[in-house]
XYZ file of C-alpha atoms in Angstrom:
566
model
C 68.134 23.811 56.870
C 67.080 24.407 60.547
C 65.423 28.417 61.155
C 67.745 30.356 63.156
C 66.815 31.004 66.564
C 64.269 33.967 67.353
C 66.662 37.445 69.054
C 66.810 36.715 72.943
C 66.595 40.978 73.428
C 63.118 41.937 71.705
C 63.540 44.956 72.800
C 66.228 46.234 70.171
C 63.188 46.267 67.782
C 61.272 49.070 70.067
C 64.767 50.955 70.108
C 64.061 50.966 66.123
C 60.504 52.261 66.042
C 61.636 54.546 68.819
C 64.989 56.020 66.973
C 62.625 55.922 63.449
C 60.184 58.315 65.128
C 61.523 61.728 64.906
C 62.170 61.870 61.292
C 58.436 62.208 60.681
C 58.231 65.178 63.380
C 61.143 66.932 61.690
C 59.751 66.593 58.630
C 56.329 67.873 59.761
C 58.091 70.924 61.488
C 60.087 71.993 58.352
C 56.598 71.962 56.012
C 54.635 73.768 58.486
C 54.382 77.542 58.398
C 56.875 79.561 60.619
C 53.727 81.705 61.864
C 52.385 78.866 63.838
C 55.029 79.054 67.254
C 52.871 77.753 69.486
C 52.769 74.129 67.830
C 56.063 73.743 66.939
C 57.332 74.784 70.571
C 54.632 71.499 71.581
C 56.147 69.341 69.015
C 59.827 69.860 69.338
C 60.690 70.664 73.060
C 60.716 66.955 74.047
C 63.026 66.039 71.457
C 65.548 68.982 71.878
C 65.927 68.101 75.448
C 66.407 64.065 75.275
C 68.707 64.067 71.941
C 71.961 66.399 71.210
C 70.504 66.276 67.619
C 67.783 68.727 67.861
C 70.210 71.668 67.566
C 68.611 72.590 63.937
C 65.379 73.075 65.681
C 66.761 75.063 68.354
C 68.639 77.124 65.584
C 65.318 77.538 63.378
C 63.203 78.728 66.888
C 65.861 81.526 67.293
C 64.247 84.262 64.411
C 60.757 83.564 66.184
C 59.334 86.949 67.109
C 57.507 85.545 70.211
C 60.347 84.819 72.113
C 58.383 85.322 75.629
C 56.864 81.756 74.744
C 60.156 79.884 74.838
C 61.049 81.172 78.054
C 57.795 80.306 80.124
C 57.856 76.584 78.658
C 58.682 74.569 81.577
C 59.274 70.667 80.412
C 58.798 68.850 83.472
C 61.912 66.865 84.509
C 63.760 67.766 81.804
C 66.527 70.495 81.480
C 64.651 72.886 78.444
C 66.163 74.997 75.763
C 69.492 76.934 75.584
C 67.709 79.866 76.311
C 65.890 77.938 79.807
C 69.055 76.952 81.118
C 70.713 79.980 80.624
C 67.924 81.912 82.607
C 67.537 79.151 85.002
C 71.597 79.712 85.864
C 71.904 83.395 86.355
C 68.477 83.079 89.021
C 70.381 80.428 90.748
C 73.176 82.706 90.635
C 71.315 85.412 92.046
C 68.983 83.761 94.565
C 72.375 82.801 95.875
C 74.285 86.172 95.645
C 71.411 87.095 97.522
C 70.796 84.386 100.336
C 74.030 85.495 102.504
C 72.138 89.081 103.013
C 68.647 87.246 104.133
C 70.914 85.416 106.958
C 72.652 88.292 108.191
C 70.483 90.072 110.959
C 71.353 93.775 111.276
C 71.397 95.693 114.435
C 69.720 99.508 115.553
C 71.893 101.743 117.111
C 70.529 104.876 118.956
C 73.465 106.925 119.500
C 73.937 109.184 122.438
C 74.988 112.935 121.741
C 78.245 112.337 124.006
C 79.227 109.552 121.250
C 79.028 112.199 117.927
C 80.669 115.398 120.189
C 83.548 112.080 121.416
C 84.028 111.428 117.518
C 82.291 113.232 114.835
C 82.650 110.157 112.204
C 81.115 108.248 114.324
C 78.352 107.959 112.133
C 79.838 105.798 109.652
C 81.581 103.954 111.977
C 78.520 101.091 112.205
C 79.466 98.773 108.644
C 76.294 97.406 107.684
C 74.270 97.682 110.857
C 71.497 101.121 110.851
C 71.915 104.041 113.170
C 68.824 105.774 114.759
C 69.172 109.712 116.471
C 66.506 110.599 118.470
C 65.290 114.263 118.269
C 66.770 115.262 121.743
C 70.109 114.077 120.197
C 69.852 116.710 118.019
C 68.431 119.548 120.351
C 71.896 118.718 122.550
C 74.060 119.012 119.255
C 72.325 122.335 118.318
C 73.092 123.516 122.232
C 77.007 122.420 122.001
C 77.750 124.216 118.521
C 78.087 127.535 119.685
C 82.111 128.017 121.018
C 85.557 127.240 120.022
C 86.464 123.846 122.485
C 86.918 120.287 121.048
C 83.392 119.791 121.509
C 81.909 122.653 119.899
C 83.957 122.084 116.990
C 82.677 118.047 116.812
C 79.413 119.457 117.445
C 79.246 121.548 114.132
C 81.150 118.234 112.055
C 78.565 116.474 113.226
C 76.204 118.917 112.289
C 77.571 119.353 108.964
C 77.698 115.494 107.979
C 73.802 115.146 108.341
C 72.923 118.180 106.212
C 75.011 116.694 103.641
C 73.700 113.404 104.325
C 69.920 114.856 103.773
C 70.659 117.122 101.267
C 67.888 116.884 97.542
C 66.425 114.159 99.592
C 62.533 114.161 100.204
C 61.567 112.090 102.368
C 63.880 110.837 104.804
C 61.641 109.104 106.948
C 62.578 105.407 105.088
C 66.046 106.080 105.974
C 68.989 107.283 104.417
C 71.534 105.625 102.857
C 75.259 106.350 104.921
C 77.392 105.378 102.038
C 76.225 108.601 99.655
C 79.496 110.903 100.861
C 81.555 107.909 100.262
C 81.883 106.200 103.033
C 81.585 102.756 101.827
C 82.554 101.127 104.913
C 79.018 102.008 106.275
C 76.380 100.086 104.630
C 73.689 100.969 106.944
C 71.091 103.455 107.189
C 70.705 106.392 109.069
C 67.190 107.227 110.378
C 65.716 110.182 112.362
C 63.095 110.411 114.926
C 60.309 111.737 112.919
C 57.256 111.050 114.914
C 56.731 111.261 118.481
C 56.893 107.493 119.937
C 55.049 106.490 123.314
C 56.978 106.589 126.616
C 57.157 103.029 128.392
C 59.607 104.166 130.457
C 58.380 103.834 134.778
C 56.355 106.871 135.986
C 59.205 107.925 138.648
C 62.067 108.961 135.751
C 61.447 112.537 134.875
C 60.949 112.914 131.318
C 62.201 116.281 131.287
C 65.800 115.321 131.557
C 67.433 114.876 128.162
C 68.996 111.388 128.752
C 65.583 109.882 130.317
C 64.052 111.114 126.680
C 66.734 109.183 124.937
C 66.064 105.906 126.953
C 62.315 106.068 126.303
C 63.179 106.422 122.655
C 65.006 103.402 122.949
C 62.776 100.908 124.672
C 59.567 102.448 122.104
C 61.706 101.288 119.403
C 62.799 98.092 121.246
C 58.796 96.938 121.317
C 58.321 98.781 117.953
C 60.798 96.330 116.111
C 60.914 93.052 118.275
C 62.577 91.271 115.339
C 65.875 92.892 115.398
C 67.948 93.763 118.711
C 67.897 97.521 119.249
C 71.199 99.043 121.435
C 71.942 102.256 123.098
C 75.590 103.362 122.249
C 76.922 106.231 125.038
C 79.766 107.245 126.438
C 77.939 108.360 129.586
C 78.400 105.299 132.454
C 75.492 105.890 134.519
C 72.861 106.005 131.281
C 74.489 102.971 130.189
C 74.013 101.714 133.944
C 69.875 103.065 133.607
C 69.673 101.274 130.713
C 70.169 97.778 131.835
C 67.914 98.379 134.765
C 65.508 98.719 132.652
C 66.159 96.074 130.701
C 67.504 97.834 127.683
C 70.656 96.822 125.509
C 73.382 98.948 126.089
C 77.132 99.477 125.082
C 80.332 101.645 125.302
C 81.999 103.391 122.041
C 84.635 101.024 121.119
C 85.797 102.058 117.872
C 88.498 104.455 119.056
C 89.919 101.881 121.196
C 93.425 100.991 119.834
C 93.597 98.020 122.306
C 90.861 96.778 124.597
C 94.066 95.702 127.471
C 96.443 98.380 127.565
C 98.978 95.264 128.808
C 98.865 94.719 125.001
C 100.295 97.899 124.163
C 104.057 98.193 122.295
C 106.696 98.942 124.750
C 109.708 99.203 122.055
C 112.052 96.732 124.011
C 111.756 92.391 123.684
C 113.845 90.043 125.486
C 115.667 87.441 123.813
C 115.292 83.752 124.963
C 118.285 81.939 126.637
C 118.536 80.129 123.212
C 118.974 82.896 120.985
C 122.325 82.371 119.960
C 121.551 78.514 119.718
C 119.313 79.397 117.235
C 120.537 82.715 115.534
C 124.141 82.322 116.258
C 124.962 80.523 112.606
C 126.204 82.895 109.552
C 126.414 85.971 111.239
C 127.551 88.680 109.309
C 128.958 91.860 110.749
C 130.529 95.459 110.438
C 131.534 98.384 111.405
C 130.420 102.536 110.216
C 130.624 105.251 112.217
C 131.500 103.666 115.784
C 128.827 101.395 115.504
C 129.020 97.452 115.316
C 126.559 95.856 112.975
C 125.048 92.432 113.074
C 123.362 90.623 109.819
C 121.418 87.296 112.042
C 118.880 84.958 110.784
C 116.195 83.100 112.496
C 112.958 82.503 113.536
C 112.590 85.239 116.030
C 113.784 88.179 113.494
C 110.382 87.957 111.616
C 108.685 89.059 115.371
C 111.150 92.561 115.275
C 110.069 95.857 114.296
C 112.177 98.487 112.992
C 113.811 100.701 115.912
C 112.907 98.297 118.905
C 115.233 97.686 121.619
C 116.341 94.227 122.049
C 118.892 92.617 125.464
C 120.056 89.836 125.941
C 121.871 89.624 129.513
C 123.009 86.014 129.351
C 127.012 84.815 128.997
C 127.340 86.819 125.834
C 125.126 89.348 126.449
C 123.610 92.429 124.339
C 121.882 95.169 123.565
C 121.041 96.602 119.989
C 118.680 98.156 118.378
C 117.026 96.561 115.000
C 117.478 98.684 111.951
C 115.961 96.414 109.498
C 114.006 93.498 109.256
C 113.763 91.400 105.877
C 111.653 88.230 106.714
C 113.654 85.890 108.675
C 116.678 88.430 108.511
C 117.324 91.434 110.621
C 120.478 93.491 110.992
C 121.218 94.280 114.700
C 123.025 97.894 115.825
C 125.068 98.158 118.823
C 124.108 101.307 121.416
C 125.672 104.198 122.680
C 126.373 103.468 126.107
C 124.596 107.041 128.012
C 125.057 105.390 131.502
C 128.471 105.837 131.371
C 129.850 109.924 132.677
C 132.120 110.506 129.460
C 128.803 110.000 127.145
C 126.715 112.324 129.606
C 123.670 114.345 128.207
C 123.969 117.860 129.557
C 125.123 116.842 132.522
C 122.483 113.532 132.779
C 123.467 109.782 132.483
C 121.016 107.184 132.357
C 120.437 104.902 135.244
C 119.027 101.693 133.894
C 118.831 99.851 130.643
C 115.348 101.756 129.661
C 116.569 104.972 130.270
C 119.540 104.580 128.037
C 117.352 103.161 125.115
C 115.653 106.220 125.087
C 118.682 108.672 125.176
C 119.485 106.616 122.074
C 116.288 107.552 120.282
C 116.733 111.334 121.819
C 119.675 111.588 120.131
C 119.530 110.043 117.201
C 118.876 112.611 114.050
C 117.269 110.078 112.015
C 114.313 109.535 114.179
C 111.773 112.434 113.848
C 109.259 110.719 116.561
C 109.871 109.601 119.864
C 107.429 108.499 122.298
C 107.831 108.418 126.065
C 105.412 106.400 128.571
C 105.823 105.745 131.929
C 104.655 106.190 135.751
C 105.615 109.539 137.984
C 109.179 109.840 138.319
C 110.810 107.166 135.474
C 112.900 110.815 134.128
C 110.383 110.967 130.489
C 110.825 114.899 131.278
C 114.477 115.291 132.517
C 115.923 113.195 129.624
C 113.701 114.924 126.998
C 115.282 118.403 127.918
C 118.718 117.406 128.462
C 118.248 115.752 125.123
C 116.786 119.041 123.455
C 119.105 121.263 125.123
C 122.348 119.485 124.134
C 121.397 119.325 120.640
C 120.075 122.804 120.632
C 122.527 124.716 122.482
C 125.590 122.399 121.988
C 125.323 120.477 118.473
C 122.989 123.689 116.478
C 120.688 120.858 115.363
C 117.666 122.028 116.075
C 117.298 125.928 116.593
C 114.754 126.323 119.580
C 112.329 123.721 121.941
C 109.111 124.237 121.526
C 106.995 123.117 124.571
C 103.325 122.412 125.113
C 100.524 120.599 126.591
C 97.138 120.114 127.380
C 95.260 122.498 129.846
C 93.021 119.594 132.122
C 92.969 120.756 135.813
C 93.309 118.021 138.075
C 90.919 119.855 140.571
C 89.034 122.828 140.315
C 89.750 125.511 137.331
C 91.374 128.580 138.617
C 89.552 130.586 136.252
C 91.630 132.900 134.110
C 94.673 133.969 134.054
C 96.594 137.387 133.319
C 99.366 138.164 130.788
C 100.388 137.098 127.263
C 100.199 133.531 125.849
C 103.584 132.495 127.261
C 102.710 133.647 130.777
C 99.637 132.508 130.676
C 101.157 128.466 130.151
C 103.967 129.205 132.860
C 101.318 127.569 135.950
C 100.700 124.700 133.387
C 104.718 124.412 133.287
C 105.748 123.671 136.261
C 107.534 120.480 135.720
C 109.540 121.922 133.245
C 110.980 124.805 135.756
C 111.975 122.032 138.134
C 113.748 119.919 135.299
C 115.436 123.023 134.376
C 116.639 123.594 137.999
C 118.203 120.005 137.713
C 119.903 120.535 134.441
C 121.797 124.005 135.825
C 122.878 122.551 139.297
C 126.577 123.141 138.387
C 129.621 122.743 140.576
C 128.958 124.853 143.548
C 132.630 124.892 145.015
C 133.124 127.360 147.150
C 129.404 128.612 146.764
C 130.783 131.839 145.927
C 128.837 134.707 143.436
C 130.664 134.132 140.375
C 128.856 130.360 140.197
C 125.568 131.908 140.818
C 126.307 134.884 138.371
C 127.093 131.949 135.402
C 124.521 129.986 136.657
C 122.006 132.570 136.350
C 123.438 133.481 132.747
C 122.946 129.920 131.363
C 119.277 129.826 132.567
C 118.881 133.005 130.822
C 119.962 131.633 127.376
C 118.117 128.211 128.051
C 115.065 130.426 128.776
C 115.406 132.655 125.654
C 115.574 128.871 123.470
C 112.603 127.381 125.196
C 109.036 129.049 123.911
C 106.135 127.660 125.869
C 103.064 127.114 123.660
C 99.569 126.431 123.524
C 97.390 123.885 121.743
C 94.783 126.467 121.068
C 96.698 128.328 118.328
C 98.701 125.271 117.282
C 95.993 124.739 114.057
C 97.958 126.256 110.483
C 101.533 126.625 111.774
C 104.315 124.669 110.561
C 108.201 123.941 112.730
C 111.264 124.080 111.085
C 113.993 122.972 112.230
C 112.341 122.837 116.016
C 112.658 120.235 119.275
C 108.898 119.949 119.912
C 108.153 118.155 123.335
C 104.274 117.759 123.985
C 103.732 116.907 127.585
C 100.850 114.851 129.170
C 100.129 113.759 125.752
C 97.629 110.883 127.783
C 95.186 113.883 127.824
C 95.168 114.425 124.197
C 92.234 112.696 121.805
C 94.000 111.191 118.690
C 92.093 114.537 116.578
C 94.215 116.619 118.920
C 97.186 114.391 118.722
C 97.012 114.249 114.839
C 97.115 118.043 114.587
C 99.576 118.270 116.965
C 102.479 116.260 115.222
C 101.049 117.279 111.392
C 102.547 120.743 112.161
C 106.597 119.441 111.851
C 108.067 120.513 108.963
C 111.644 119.564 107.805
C 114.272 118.892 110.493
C 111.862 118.714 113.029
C 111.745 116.403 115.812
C 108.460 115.824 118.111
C 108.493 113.714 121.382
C 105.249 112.639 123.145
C 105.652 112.376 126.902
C 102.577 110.770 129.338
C 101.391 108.404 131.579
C 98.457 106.650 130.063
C 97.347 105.775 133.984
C 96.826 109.451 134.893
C 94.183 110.709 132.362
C 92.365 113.685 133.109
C 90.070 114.456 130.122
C 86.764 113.243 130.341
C 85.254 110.156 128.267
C 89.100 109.696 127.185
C 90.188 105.908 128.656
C 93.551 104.070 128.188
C 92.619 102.321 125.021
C 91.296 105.153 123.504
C 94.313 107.880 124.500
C 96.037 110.090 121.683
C 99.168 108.827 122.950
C 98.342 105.105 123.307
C 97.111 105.820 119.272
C 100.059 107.054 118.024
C 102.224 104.488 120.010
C 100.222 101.770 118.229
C 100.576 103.610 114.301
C 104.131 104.704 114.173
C 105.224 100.764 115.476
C 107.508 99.750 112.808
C 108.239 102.826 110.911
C 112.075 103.395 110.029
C 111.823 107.289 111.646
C 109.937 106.532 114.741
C 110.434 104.882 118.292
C 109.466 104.683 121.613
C 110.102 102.969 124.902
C 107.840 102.482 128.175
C 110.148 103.517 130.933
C 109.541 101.143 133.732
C 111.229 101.851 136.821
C 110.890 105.395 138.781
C 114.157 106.949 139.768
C 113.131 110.422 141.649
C 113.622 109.388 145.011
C 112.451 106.157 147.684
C 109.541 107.673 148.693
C 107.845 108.672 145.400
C 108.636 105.084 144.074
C 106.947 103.716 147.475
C 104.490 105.909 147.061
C 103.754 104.883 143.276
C 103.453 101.151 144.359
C 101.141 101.553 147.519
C 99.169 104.188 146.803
């Protein structure tokens, strides 16, 4: 009988001395004494990491009490214990939880003194990046507290914030967390000027002036920490303009910018494409309540409408309707009250073009509480307002007085003060409304005879005794009821001012903001950071607010000339 042949694969017979190995080893760990760690971490770690059948071992290592030797065994190229690869996990975790904050390069703002009087939470206004404040910043805060302006009232905010900010702290000199009052926006420290720092600033800038201190400040800490990019934040144009000359980082406070392009802002009124009833003219539903024609339209464009904006369409079927609800691609349309027309006049006023009737429409409505009015000199914001508040005050008992205010900013120089009681005081500031009221009681003057002047001069005497003229300075506690509140020249206003302004309506009250955001007077106050550009820009889309941006002038040929040429 021939011998079989010899196995072509010799090396199944080391697979069998190899697999045969381990039993020895497990039987050696199981009859050696518990109290000897050390050598059975040697003798079993290769094993538990090349073979899923070393769990007993693992499960006999667990009551050792040096536990601080398992840990720091480090099998090279192999993956380790439970307890290794459990450790080894969470630092990969956190070496990557923590790599995104190593790449992230955090800025040093010195801030100016004009930025904290501008806005008092300024502060925390900076996310994650750290805000330095030189000592003179703080001598110019201590010398603006005393009074009762805007300032002087920022001024001690300001003033207050830090003390709570350093307050059971000890040493402050490592920089102060901004998030311990809450603020968890602000991830950033704030540090204080704690040591006097060497000027590098050129011999001809006197260091006596406070903003020259301030720039030497800055370019000492811009060669004191090269690694990180150190800016000057002011609202002050020509230390901004000093500061790049000398070849220092500078920037503008942008955070109470609503827009940075003012062309941006809401003007309550859209246009409808040529092809809007192409593409919204299929299952229209409509209806009729209270005199007014409803329309139920879907389509692309009706996801772009806000609540109470003015929409035309002048085409072959054309319209204009305001939208009183918007559901995704559904919004239901509401046909206007035509004002241009005599037999819907407002006190005597009709409105001659399409803006000025969409804003007798919000004047009149009793279900908006806030109307905003913007446009150039001469668009009517001021006639139609009053004729508005005098109809439904004297003629419909809606409202049961106008209230009328505005900011005091002189155009030129201050006339110092003036004599009399509060309302006498805000008659020079109201001079525009005595000229609107002259409009609104030029009756019919047949005849020209006394008893016309006689009942003329009777009606101004009862508008007069509903009108109160009032001023922002004791605005703060009080509360309207039931009042037509018109604040004029709201572009002067800061959105603090503005805020406190329309918080003091109470029920049945309506408030209408009047201004021209191209003539503002109050200093550091720009377009894109105006009360009345703020507000226009918040109460966008809410069901009891509206506004419109009147665009053509209709006081005479000459202003409107003027207004374009000038």
């Amino acid at each position: 009988m021939p011998l079989p042949k010899l196995p072509s694969r010799p090396a199944t017979l080391l697979d069998l001395s190899s697999m045969a190995e381990p039993k020895p080893t497990t039987d050696r760990v199981r009859s050696q004494s518990r109290s000897d760690n050390a050598e059975i971490v040697q003798t079993t770690a290769a094993p538990i990491s090349d073979t899923k059948t070393a769990s007993p071992p693992t499960a006999l290592l667990a009551p050792a009490p040096s536990t601080a030797k398992l840990t720091s065994v480090k099998p090279a190229g192999k993956r380790g214990a439970t307890g290794l690869s459990a450790n080894t996990s969470a630092a990969n975790k956190s070496a990557k939880s923590r790599k995104p904050k190593a790449d992230v390069v955090t800025k040093l703002f010195v801030l100016d003194t004009n930025v904290l009087m501008h806005d008092p939470t300024s502060l925390f206004r900076f996310e994650e990046h750290d805000v330095y404040l030189p000592m003179m910043t703080l001598e110019e805060l201590d010398h603006h507290k005393k009074g009762m302006s805007e300032v002087a009232r920022n001024a001690r905010q300001v003033s207050r914030s830090l003390d709570a900010l350093v307050e059971d702290l000890e040493q402050i000199d490592q920089g102060i967390e901004l998030d311990r009052l809450g603020n968890k926006d602000a991830t950033g420290k704030l540090f204080f000027q704690t040591t006097a720092l060497a000027n590098h600033l050129p011999d001809d800038l006197p260091m006596g002036k406070a903003d020259n201190q301030i720039l030497g400040v800055v370019s000492a800490l811009q060669k004191q920490f090269s690694d990180r990019e150190v800016v000057l934040v002011s609202k002050d144009i020509n230390m901004r303009l000093k500061a790049r000359a000398l070849g220092l980082a500078a920037e503008d406070y942008f955070n109470d910018h609503v827009l940075e392009d003012t062309d941006l802002l809401y003007t309550g009124v859209q246009v409808l494409p040529e092809d809007f009833w192409n593409k919204h003219g299929k299952d229209i539903e409509s209806w009729q309540q209270g005199g007014i024609t409803f329309y139920r339209i879907k389509g692309p464009l009706c996801s772009q409408f806000l609540v109470n904006q003015f929409v035309y369409f002048d085409g072959s079927l054309p319209l204009h309707a305001q939208v009183r609800e918007v559901s995704g691609k559904t919004a239901v349309l509401a046909t206007l009250r035509d004002y241009t027309h005599a037999k819907n006049n407002v006190w005597g006023i009709t409105a001659r073009n399409r803006e000025q009737n969409f804003a007798l429409n919000l004047l009149m409505d009793p279900d908006v509480d806030f109307v905003s009015l913007l446009g150039q000199a001469g668009t009517g914001k001021t006639l139609l307002t009053l004729a508005a508040a005098l109809t439904q005050v004297l003629e419909t008992k809606r409202y049961t007085e106008i209230i009328m205010t505005r900011v005091t900013v002189p155009v030129g120089e201050d006339i110092g003060f003036l004599p009399g009681t509060e309302e006498e005081k805000m008659l020079p500031w109201m001079g525009a409304l005595e000229d609107n009221l002259d409009v609104l009681n030029m009756g019919d003057s047949e005849g020209n005879n006394n008893s016309n002047d006689w009942g003329r001069a009777a009606t101004m005497d009862l508008i007069r005794s509903r009108i109160k003229v009032k001023s922002l300075n004791f605005m703060r506690g009080r509360t309207f009821l039931n009042k037509f509140l018109i604040i004029d020249e709201a572009q002067n206003l800061t959105p603090k001012q503005m805020k406190t302004l329309i918080t003091r309506a109470g029920p049945g009250t309506k408030v209408v903001c009047l201004g021209n955001i191209a003539q503002i007077d109050t200093p550091y106050l720009t377009e894109g950071s105006s009360g009345l550009t703020f507000v226009v820009d918040r109460f966008k889309g809410w069901p009891h607010a509206g506004h419109i941006t009147l665009q053509r002038g209709e006081r005479s040929r000459l202003a409107d000339y003027a207004g374009d040429v000038l």
